[in-house]
Coordinates of C-alpha atoms and ligand atoms in Angstrom, one line a residue:
X1 CA 34.6 -56.0 30.8
X2 CA 33.1 -54.5 33.8
X3 CA 29.1 -54.7 34.7
X4 CA 28.8 -51.1 34.7
X5 CA 29.2 -49.0 31.9
X6 CA 32.1 -46.8 32.1
X7 CA 33.1 -45.3 28.5
X8 CA 31.4 -42.2 27.8
X9 CA 32.2 -42.4 24.1
X10 CA 33.8 -45.3 21.4
X11 CA 35.3 -45.7 18.1
X12 CA 34.5 -48.6 16.0
X13 CA 36.6 -49.0 13.2
X14 CA 40.3 -49.4 14.4
X15 CA 43.0 -48.5 11.1
X16 CA 45.7 -45.6 12.2
X17 CA 42.7 -43.3 12.2
X18 CA 39.7 -44.3 14.2
X19 CA 43.7 -45.6 16.5
X20 CA 44.9 -42.5 16.7
X21 CA 41.8 -40.7 17.4
X22 CA 40.7 -43.9 20.3
X23 CA 44.0 -42.4 22.0
X24 CA 43.1 -38.5 21.5
X25 CA 39.9 -39.2 23.0
X26 CA 41.5 -41.0 26.0
X27 CA 44.3 -38.7 26.2
X28 CA 42.6 -36.0 27.5
X29 CA 40.7 -35.3 31.0
X30 CA 37.1 -36.6 31.1
X31 CA 36.8 -39.6 28.6
X32 CA 36.5 -42.9 29.0
X33 CA 37.7 -44.8 25.9
X34 CA 35.8 -48.0 24.0
X35 CA 37.0 -49.3 21.6
X36 CA 35.5 -52.3 18.7
X37 CA 36.8 -53.3 15.4
X38 CA 35.4 -55.6 13.4
X39 CA 38.5 -57.9 13.3
X40 CA 39.5 -58.3 17.2
X41 CA 43.2 -58.2 16.4
X42 CA 43.3 -54.7 15.8
X43 CA 41.5 -54.3 18.9
X44 CA 43.9 -56.2 20.7
X45 CA 47.1 -54.4 18.8
X46 CA 45.8 -51.1 20.2
X47 CA 44.8 -51.4 23.6
X48 CA 48.2 -54.0 23.9
X49 CA 50.6 -51.7 22.4
X50 CA 48.5 -48.0 24.3
X51 CA 48.0 -49.8 28.3
X52 CA 48.0 -46.3 29.2
X53 CA 45.3 -45.2 27.3
X54 CA 42.4 -47.0 29.7
X55 CA 40.5 -48.3 26.8
X56 CA 37.6 -50.6 26.8
X57 CA 37.4 -53.7 24.3
X58 CA 34.6 -54.4 23.2
X59 CA 34.2 -58.2 21.4
X60 CA 30.6 -57.2 19.9
X61 CA 28.5 -54.4 19.4
X62 CA 26.4 -55.4 22.1
X63 CA 29.5 -55.2 24.5
X64 CA 30.3 -52.0 23.1
X65 CA 26.5 -50.4 23.9
X66 CA 27.0 -51.9 27.4
X67 CA 30.3 -50.1 27.9
X68 CA 28.8 -47.0 27.3
X69 CA 26.7 -44.6 29.7
X70 CA 24.3 -42.5 28.4
X71 CA 23.4 -40.8 25.7
X72 CA 25.6 -44.0 24.3
X73 CA 27.8 -42.1 21.8
X74 CA 30.0 -43.6 18.9
X75 CA 32.3 -42.3 16.3
X76 CA 32.8 -44.7 13.2
X77 CA 36.3 -44.5 11.5
X78 CA 35.6 -47.0 8.7
X79 CA 36.3 -46.5 5.1
X80 CA 33.4 -44.3 3.6
X81 CA 30.7 -46.1 1.4
X82 CA 29.5 -49.8 1.9
X83 CA 31.1 -50.1 5.5
X84 CA 29.6 -47.1 6.7
X85 CA 26.7 -48.3 6.7
X86 CA 27.1 -51.7 7.9
X87 CA 28.3 -50.2 10.7
X88 CA 25.2 -48.0 11.3
X89 CA 23.2 -51.0 11.1
X90 CA 24.8 -52.7 13.5
X91 CA 24.9 -50.1 16.2
X92 CA 20.8 -48.9 15.6
X93 CA 19.9 -52.7 16.5
X94 CA 22.1 -51.8 20.3
X95 CA 21.8 -48.5 20.8
X96 CA 18.4 -46.7 21.6
X97 CA 16.5 -43.1 20.8
X98 CA 18.4 -40.3 22.5
X99 CA 22.1 -42.6 21.7
X100 CA 24.5 -40.7 19.0
X101 CA 25.5 -42.2 16.2
X102 CA 28.9 -40.3 13.7
X103 CA 30.1 -40.9 11.2
X104 CA 33.7 -39.3 11.2
X105 CA 34.9 -40.5 7.5
X106 CA 34.9 -38.8 4.0
X107 CA 30.8 -39.8 3.0
X108 CA 29.2 -37.9 0.7
X109 CA 27.2 -35.7 2.2
X110 CA 23.9 -36.4 0.1
X111 CA 24.5 -39.8 2.0
X112 CA 24.6 -38.1 5.3
X113 CA 21.4 -36.6 5.0
X114 CA 20.1 -39.9 3.6
X115 CA 21.6 -41.5 6.4
X116 CA 20.5 -38.9 9.0
X117 CA 16.7 -38.9 7.9
X118 CA 16.8 -43.3 8.3
X119 CA 18.7 -43.2 11.6
X120 CA 16.4 -40.5 13.0
X121 CA 13.2 -42.7 12.5
X122 CA 14.6 -45.2 15.1
X123 CA 15.4 -41.5 17.5
X124 CA 18.8 -42.2 17.5
X125 CA 20.5 -38.9 16.8
X126 CA 23.1 -39.6 13.4
X127 CA 25.8 -37.1 12.9
X128 CA 28.3 -36.2 9.6
X129 CA 31.6 -34.9 11.1
X130 CA 34.3 -34.3 8.8
X131 CA 37.8 -34.5 10.4
X132 CA 40.7 -33.1 9.0
X133 CA 44.3 -33.6 9.6
X134 CA 44.7 -36.9 8.7
X135 CA 46.6 -39.5 10.7
X136 CA 48.6 -37.0 12.8
X137 CA 45.9 -34.8 13.0
X138 CA 43.8 -36.8 14.4
X139 CA 46.0 -37.6 17.1
X140 CA 46.9 -34.5 18.2
X141 CA 44.6 -32.7 17.5
X142 CA 42.1 -32.4 14.0
X143 CA 39.6 -30.1 12.5
X144 CA 36.5 -31.0 13.1
X145 CA 33.4 -30.5 11.4
X146 CA 30.2 -31.8 12.8
X147 CA 26.6 -31.3 11.1
X148 CA 24.0 -33.2 12.9
X149 CA 20.6 -31.9 15.5
X150 CA 21.1 -29.8 18.6
X151 CA 20.5 -32.5 20.8
X152 CA 23.5 -34.1 19.5
X153 CA 25.4 -31.3 19.8
X154 CA 24.9 -31.1 23.9
X155 CA 26.7 -34.3 24.2
X156 CA 29.4 -34.4 21.7
X157 CA 30.4 -30.8 21.7
X158 CA 32.6 -31.0 25.2
X159 CA 33.9 -34.7 23.4
X160 CA 35.3 -33.2 20.3
X161 CA 36.1 -29.9 21.5
X162 CA 38.1 -31.8 24.2
X163 CA 40.5 -33.4 21.3
X164 CA 40.3 -30.2 18.8
X165 CA 43.6 -28.5 17.5
X166 CA 43.3 -25.1 19.2
X167 CA 44.3 -21.9 17.2
X168 CA 43.8 -17.9 18.0
X169 CA 43.2 -20.3 21.8
X170 CA 40.1 -21.3 20.4
X171 CA 38.9 -24.9 19.4
X172 CA 39.3 -25.9 15.9
X173 CA 35.5 -27.6 15.4
X174 CA 31.8 -26.2 15.9
X175 CA 28.7 -27.2 14.7
X176 CA 28.7 -26.3 11.1
X177 CA 24.8 -27.3 11.4
X178 CA 22.1 -29.7 10.6
X179 CA 22.3 -33.0 9.1
X180 CA 25.0 -33.3 6.1
X181 CA 26.3 -29.6 6.5
X182 CA 28.9 -31.5 8.5
X183 CA 30.1 -32.8 5.8
X184 CA 29.9 -30.7 3.4
X185 CA 31.7 -28.2 4.8
X186 CA 34.6 -31.0 4.8
X187 CA 34.1 -31.7 1.0
X188 CA 34.5 -27.8 0.5
X189 CA 37.6 -28.1 2.0
X190 CA 38.6 -31.2 0.5
X191 CA 37.9 -29.2 -2.6
X192 CA 40.2 -25.5 -2.0
X193 CA 43.0 -29.1 -0.8
X194 CA 42.9 -29.6 -3.9
X195 CA 43.3 -26.3 -5.2
X196 CA 45.9 -25.2 -2.7
X197 CA 48.1 -28.7 -3.5
X198 CA 47.8 -27.8 -8.0
X199 CA 48.5 -23.9 -7.2
X200 CA 51.7 -25.1 -5.3
X201 CA 52.6 -28.1 -7.5
X202 CA 52.3 -25.1 -10.8
X203 CA 54.6 -22.9 -9.1
X204 CA 57.4 -25.6 -8.3
X205 CA 57.0 -26.8 -12.0
X206 CA 57.1 -22.6 -13.3
X207 CA 60.3 -22.1 -11.5
X208 CA 61.8 -25.6 -12.0
X209 CA 61.7 -25.5 -15.4
X210 CA 62.1 -21.6 -16.0
X211 CA 65.1 -21.0 -13.4
X212 CA 66.7 -24.5 -13.2
X213 CA 66.9 -24.0 -9.4
X214 CA 67.0 -27.8 -7.6
X215 CA 64.5 -29.3 -5.5
X216 CA 66.1 -28.0 -2.7
X217 CA 66.7 -24.6 -4.2
X218 CA 63.0 -24.1 -4.5
X219 CA 62.5 -25.6 -1.2
X220 CA 64.6 -23.0 0.1
X221 CA 62.1 -20.8 -1.5
X222 CA 59.1 -22.2 -0.7
X223 CA 60.7 -21.8 3.5
X224 CA 61.2 -18.7 3.1
X225 CA 57.3 -18.3 2.1
X226 CA 56.4 -19.9 4.9
X227 CA 57.5 -17.2 7.3
X228 CA 55.1 -14.8 5.4
X229 CA 51.4 -14.4 3.9
X230 CA 51.4 -17.8 2.3
X231 CA 52.5 -19.4 5.7
X232 CA 50.3 -22.9 5.7
X233 CA 50.7 -26.7 6.2
X234 CA 50.8 -27.4 3.1
X235 CA 54.0 -25.3 1.8
X236 CA 55.9 -26.4 4.6
X237 CA 55.3 -30.2 4.2
X238 CA 56.3 -29.1 0.4
X239 CA 59.6 -28.0 1.0
X240 CA 60.0 -30.9 3.2
X241 CA 58.7 -33.5 0.3
X242 CA 61.3 -31.4 -2.5
X243 CA 64.3 -32.0 0.2
X244 CA 63.7 -35.4 0.0
X245 CA 66.4 -37.5 -1.8
X246 CA 65.5 -40.5 -2.7
X247 CA 67.9 -43.8 -1.3
X248 CA 68.0 -45.9 -3.7
X249 CA 68.9 -43.9 -6.5
X250 CA 70.4 -40.5 -5.0
X251 CA 67.8 -38.4 -6.9
X252 CA 65.6 -35.9 -5.4
X253 CA 62.9 -38.2 -4.7
X254 CA 60.5 -35.8 -6.5
X255 CA 61.8 -37.2 -9.9
X256 CA 61.5 -40.4 -9.2
X257 CA 57.8 -40.4 -8.0
X258 CA 55.4 -41.2 -10.8
X259 CA 53.7 -38.2 -12.0
X260 CA 50.5 -39.4 -12.1
X261 CA 48.3 -38.2 -9.5
X262 CA 45.8 -40.4 -7.2
X263 CA 42.3 -39.2 -5.7
X264 CA 39.8 -40.7 -3.5
X265 CA 37.1 -37.7 -4.9
X266 CA 36.4 -35.5 -2.5
X267 CA 37.3 -32.5 -4.8
X268 CA 35.1 -34.5 -7.5
X269 CA 32.4 -34.4 -5.0
X270 CA 32.7 -30.3 -5.0
X271 CA 33.1 -29.8 -8.5
X272 CA 29.9 -32.0 -9.2
X273 CA 28.2 -30.3 -6.5
X274 CA 29.5 -26.3 -7.4
X275 CA 28.4 -27.4 -10.7
X276 CA 24.7 -28.5 -9.9
X277 CA 25.1 -25.1 -7.4
X278 CA 26.0 -22.5 -10.2
X279 CA 29.2 -22.3 -8.2
X280 CA 32.2 -21.1 -10.5
X281 CA 35.3 -23.2 -8.8
X282 CA 37.8 -22.9 -11.5
X283 CA 40.4 -23.7 -9.3
X284 CA 39.4 -26.6 -7.7
X285 CA 38.1 -27.8 -11.0
X286 CA 41.3 -27.5 -12.5
X287 CA 42.5 -29.4 -10.0
X288 CA 40.7 -32.0 -10.0
X289 CA 41.0 -32.0 -14.1
X290 CA 45.3 -31.6 -13.3
X291 CA 44.5 -34.9 -11.8
X292 CA 42.8 -36.7 -14.2
X293 CA 45.0 -35.6 -17.1
X294 CA 48.6 -36.7 -15.6
X295 CA 46.6 -40.0 -15.1
X296 CA 46.0 -41.0 -18.6
X297 CA 49.2 -42.4 -19.4
X298 CA 48.3 -43.7 -23.1
X299 CA 46.5 -40.2 -24.4
X300 CA 50.0 -38.1 -22.8
X301 CA 52.1 -40.9 -24.7
X302 CA 49.7 -40.3 -27.6
X303 CA 50.7 -36.2 -27.1
X304 CA 54.1 -36.6 -26.6
X305 CA 55.4 -35.2 -30.1
X306 CA 53.0 -32.8 -30.4
X307 CA 54.9 -29.3 -30.7
X308 CA 55.4 -26.5 -28.3
X309 CA 56.4 -23.0 -28.4
X310 CA 58.8 -22.6 -31.2
X311 CA 61.8 -20.5 -29.4
X312 CA 62.9 -21.8 -26.0
X313 CA 62.3 -20.4 -22.9
X314 CA 63.8 -19.6 -19.9
X315 CA 64.6 -16.7 -17.1
X316 CA 67.7 -15.2 -17.4
X317 CA 69.6 -15.8 -14.2
X318 CA 69.6 -12.1 -13.5
X319 CA 66.0 -11.9 -13.7
X320 CA 65.2 -15.2 -11.4
X321 CA 64.8 -13.7 -8.5
X322 CA 62.3 -11.5 -9.7
X323 CA 60.4 -14.0 -11.2
X324 CA 60.4 -16.2 -8.1
X325 CA 58.5 -13.3 -6.3
X326 CA 56.2 -12.6 -10.0
X327 CA 55.3 -16.6 -8.3
X328 CA 55.0 -15.6 -5.0
X329 CA 52.2 -13.3 -5.9
X330 CA 50.6 -15.0 -8.5
X331 CA 50.4 -18.4 -6.3
X332 CA 49.1 -16.0 -3.0
X333 CA 46.5 -13.9 -5.9
X334 CA 45.1 -17.9 -7.0
X335 CA 44.6 -19.2 -3.5
X336 CA 42.2 -16.3 -3.0
X337 CA 40.3 -17.1 -5.5
X338 CA 39.8 -20.5 -4.9
X339 CA 39.1 -20.0 -1.3
X340 CA 36.7 -17.1 -2.6
X341 CA 34.8 -19.8 -4.5
X342 CA 35.2 -22.1 -2.1
X343 CA 33.2 -20.1 0.3
X344 CA 30.4 -19.3 -2.4
X345 CA 30.3 -22.6 -2.9
X346 CA 29.6 -22.8 1.0
X347 CA 27.0 -20.0 1.0
X348 CA 25.1 -21.7 -1.9
X349 CA 25.1 -25.0 -0.6
X350 CA 23.6 -23.2 3.1
X351 CA 20.8 -21.8 1.3
X352 CA 19.9 -25.0 -1.0
X353 CA 20.0 -27.2 2.2
X354 CA 18.7 -25.0 4.4
X355 CA 21.6 -25.1 6.5
X356 CA 22.7 -22.4 9.1
X357 CA 26.5 -22.1 8.2
X358 CA 28.5 -18.6 9.7
X359 CA 31.2 -18.6 7.1
X360 CA 33.5 -16.9 9.9
X361 CA 33.1 -19.5 12.1
X362 CA 34.5 -21.7 9.4
X363 CA 37.4 -20.2 8.5
X364 CA 38.1 -20.1 12.0
X365 CA 38.1 -23.7 13.0
X366 CA 40.3 -23.9 9.4
X367 CA 43.5 -22.4 11.4
X368 CA 44.4 -25.4 12.8
X369 CA 43.9 -29.0 12.8
X370 CA 43.5 -29.7 9.0
X371 CA 45.7 -29.5 5.7
X372 CA 44.2 -26.1 4.3
X373 CA 45.1 -24.0 7.7
X374 CA 47.2 -21.6 7.0
X375 CA 47.5 -17.7 8.2
X376 CA 45.6 -17.0 5.4
X377 CA 42.7 -18.9 7.2
X378 CA 43.3 -15.5 9.7
X379 CA 42.4 -13.0 7.5
X380 CA 39.4 -14.8 6.2
X381 CA 38.1 -15.2 9.9
X382 CA 39.3 -11.4 10.3
X383 CA 37.5 -10.9 7.0
X384 CA 33.8 -12.5 7.8
X385 CA 34.4 -10.6 11.4
X386 CA 34.6 -7.0 9.4
X387 CA 31.2 -7.8 7.2
X388 CA 29.3 -11.4 7.8
X389 CA 27.6 -10.5 4.0
X390 CA 30.2 -10.1 1.8
X391 CA 29.1 -10.9 -1.3
X392 CA 32.3 -12.4 -2.5
X393 CA 35.9 -13.1 0.2
X394 CA 37.9 -11.4 -3.0
X395 CA 36.2 -8.4 -2.4
X396 CA 37.4 -8.1 0.9
X397 CA 40.0 -5.0 1.7
X398 CA 42.9 -6.9 2.9
X399 CA 42.5 -9.8 -0.1
X400 CA 41.5 -6.6 -2.6
X401 CA 44.8 -5.2 -1.8
X402 CA 46.4 -8.2 -2.7
X403 CA 45.3 -8.9 -5.9
X404 CA 45.9 -4.8 -6.7
X405 CA 49.3 -5.2 -5.9
X406 CA 49.7 -8.8 -7.6
X407 CA 47.9 -9.2 -10.7
X408 CA 50.4 -7.6 -12.9
X409 CA 52.5 -10.4 -11.4
X410 CA 49.6 -12.6 -11.9
X411 CA 49.6 -12.0 -15.5
X412 CA 53.6 -12.1 -16.4
X413 CA 53.1 -15.8 -14.6
X414 CA 50.5 -16.8 -17.0
X415 CA 52.2 -15.5 -19.7
X416 CA 55.4 -17.1 -19.1
X417 CA 53.6 -20.1 -18.5
X418 CA 51.8 -19.4 -21.6
X419 CA 54.9 -19.2 -24.2
X420 CA 56.6 -21.5 -22.6
X421 CA 54.4 -24.4 -22.9
X422 CA 54.3 -24.9 -19.7
X423 CA 50.8 -26.2 -18.0
X424 CA 49.5 -23.9 -15.4
X425 CA 45.7 -25.0 -15.6
X426 CA 45.4 -23.3 -11.7
X427 CA 47.2 -20.3 -12.1
X428 CA 45.5 -19.4 -15.7
X429 CA 41.9 -20.7 -15.1
X430 CA 41.9 -18.2 -11.6
X431 CA 43.0 -15.6 -13.3
X432 CA 40.5 -16.1 -16.0
X433 CA 38.0 -16.2 -13.1
X434 CA 39.0 -12.7 -11.7
X435 CA 38.6 -10.9 -15.1
X436 CA 35.7 -12.2 -15.5
X437 CA 34.4 -11.2 -12.2
X438 CA 35.7 -8.1 -12.9
X439 CA 34.9 -7.3 -16.3
X440 CA 32.3 -4.4 -17.5
X441 CA 31.0 -6.4 -20.5
X442 CA 31.1 -10.3 -20.8
X443 CA 30.7 -12.2 -23.9
X444 CA 27.8 -13.8 -22.6
X445 CA 25.7 -11.4 -24.4
X446 CA 26.8 -13.2 -27.6
X447 CA 25.8 -15.9 -26.1
X448 CA 22.1 -15.6 -25.3
X449 CA 22.1 -13.8 -29.0
X450 CA 23.1 -18.0 -30.1
X451 CA 20.9 -19.2 -27.9
X452 CA 18.1 -17.2 -29.2
X453 CA 19.2 -17.6 -32.6
X454 CA 18.7 -22.2 -32.6
X455 CA 16.0 -22.2 -29.5
X456 CA 14.6 -19.0 -29.4
X457 CA 15.4 -18.8 -25.2
X458 CA 15.0 -15.1 -25.4
X459 CA 17.5 -11.9 -24.1
X460 CA 16.6 -9.1 -21.6
X461 CA 18.5 -6.4 -22.8
X462 CA 20.4 -3.8 -21.4
X463 CA 18.2 -0.5 -22.4
X464 CA 14.9 -1.6 -20.7
X465 CA 12.8 -4.2 -18.9
X466 CA 11.3 -7.3 -20.2
X467 CA 12.6 -10.7 -22.3
X468 CA 13.1 -10.6 -25.8
X469 CA 13.2 -12.8 -28.7
X470 CA 14.1 -11.9 -32.3
X471 CA 12.1 -13.5 -35.3
X472 CA 15.7 -15.3 -36.5
X473 CA 14.0 -17.5 -39.4
X474 CA 11.6 -14.3 -40.5
X475 CA 12.0 -10.3 -40.8
X476 CA 14.6 -10.6 -38.0
X477 CA 12.4 -8.2 -35.7
X478 CA 12.7 -8.1 -31.8
X479 CA 9.4 -9.2 -30.0
X480 CA 8.6 -9.2 -26.7
X481 CA 9.0 -12.4 -25.1
X482 CA 5.7 -12.8 -23.7
X483 CA 4.6 -12.9 -27.9
X484 CA 7.5 -15.7 -28.9
X485 CA 5.7 -18.9 -29.3
Ligands
6PG1 C1 42.5 -34.4 5.7 C2 42.2 -35.0 4.4 C3 41.6 -36.6 3.9 C4 41.6 -36.7 2.3 C5 43.0 -37.6 1.9 C6 42.8 -38.1 0.9 O1 41.3 -33.2 5.1 O2 42.7 -35.0 6.1 O3 41.1 -34.4 3.0 O4 40.4 -36.5 4.0 O5 41.0 -37.1 3.0 O6 44.3 -37.4 2.4 O7 42.7 -37.0 -0.4 P1 42.7 -37.3 -2.0 O8 41.1 -36.7 -2.1 O9 43.4 -36.2 -2.5 O10 42.8 -39.2 -2.1

């Protein structure tokens, strides 16, 4: 280790994501990267396998600090949770006021708010940064969603810009907002990711079970869809997964994978936060619940003999192409709902936590590098550029047109799923949300009556101002709620 500090950025935690991020940083002009891992063996492997990266390997936290020019800046790339707190504790011991600690893991944004406040008391900047794109993104260009102070962005901005993916000539990174804003937006990204994945899975299931097409034939359909408005990383990789055959059995890999989906928790966080914020996130919630349901083998086995529809359902061969097109339209419409709801949650979170989040900027940085990257994000970028104060994304002219054109097909697909006994929770809940949002009258009026009957919770009227209560246990006259007791 040389005496004089040389590195302008450090990475702590050298599992695949951390190692790839360090290599990406080192490959960019102007960066010299220091690295540290709790177990030296991982550090040694990285510097041995990638001498071209010119990494400065630190054996302990003091060495790491000594290798950094000021303001010392380190990106933590360890499993979210207690491990992150442990690294923060160690870095605050060797860092000084003005230095910058970045948490690049998938931390819960409320943890980030807590950590930022605690670390700020030492004079050190703490930044929660969502980094999306998996191991490949970390190496070649992720989408990056940093929060943190304006002061930290002065130093961190250029460094993150040097490694971010580029879409339409612009880096997929922006200063999302203060304290936990970055991790909050990454959480929403993951919630939308869950919905996207569930919708694609439902489209596959309906086509496979409705038309009898093989996984490879459905892969061809997705490849075709990927040339149009549904172009996206998730559609692209789904076609790859469906093309894959299992070497051992020769069967389609998708048929030998156990149908119980895992989840590290970010989708659930999105739904919990949406509930607290009072924002309907139908497709995201159903995607989370679909994973939970799939992972209940005992209940599924116990329910396996419950009857389905009395009449068998299949799409006539001559109708297969039309059905596939209906599914494509239903997928597109449901995707619009999922993104519209996700952006609603961003707006509500920004209001609740006092963040100045620019929705158009978020759409821009999601155009590349992240898991939900898609042509679709250009449309969202355009929509917010045209009207930054859109009251609901799905009411933007472009999306409105897609919904108008696709809603009949959407209904046919949800009817087919219902009649065939094929579960399509994300498709159907998204359609229910669409119909709820556009309904002239909702049965919420009756719910208000029920609440007033048993709890005297009062109600408003459509024909006059004020708050009212009916004396249900008395003569059932209506009184102004000011008199209600
Ligand atoms: C990303 C991904 C990633 C995600 C993991 C686990 O943006 O690169 O969203 O951060 O957390 O792939 O996802 P699950 O929650 O599905 O386990």
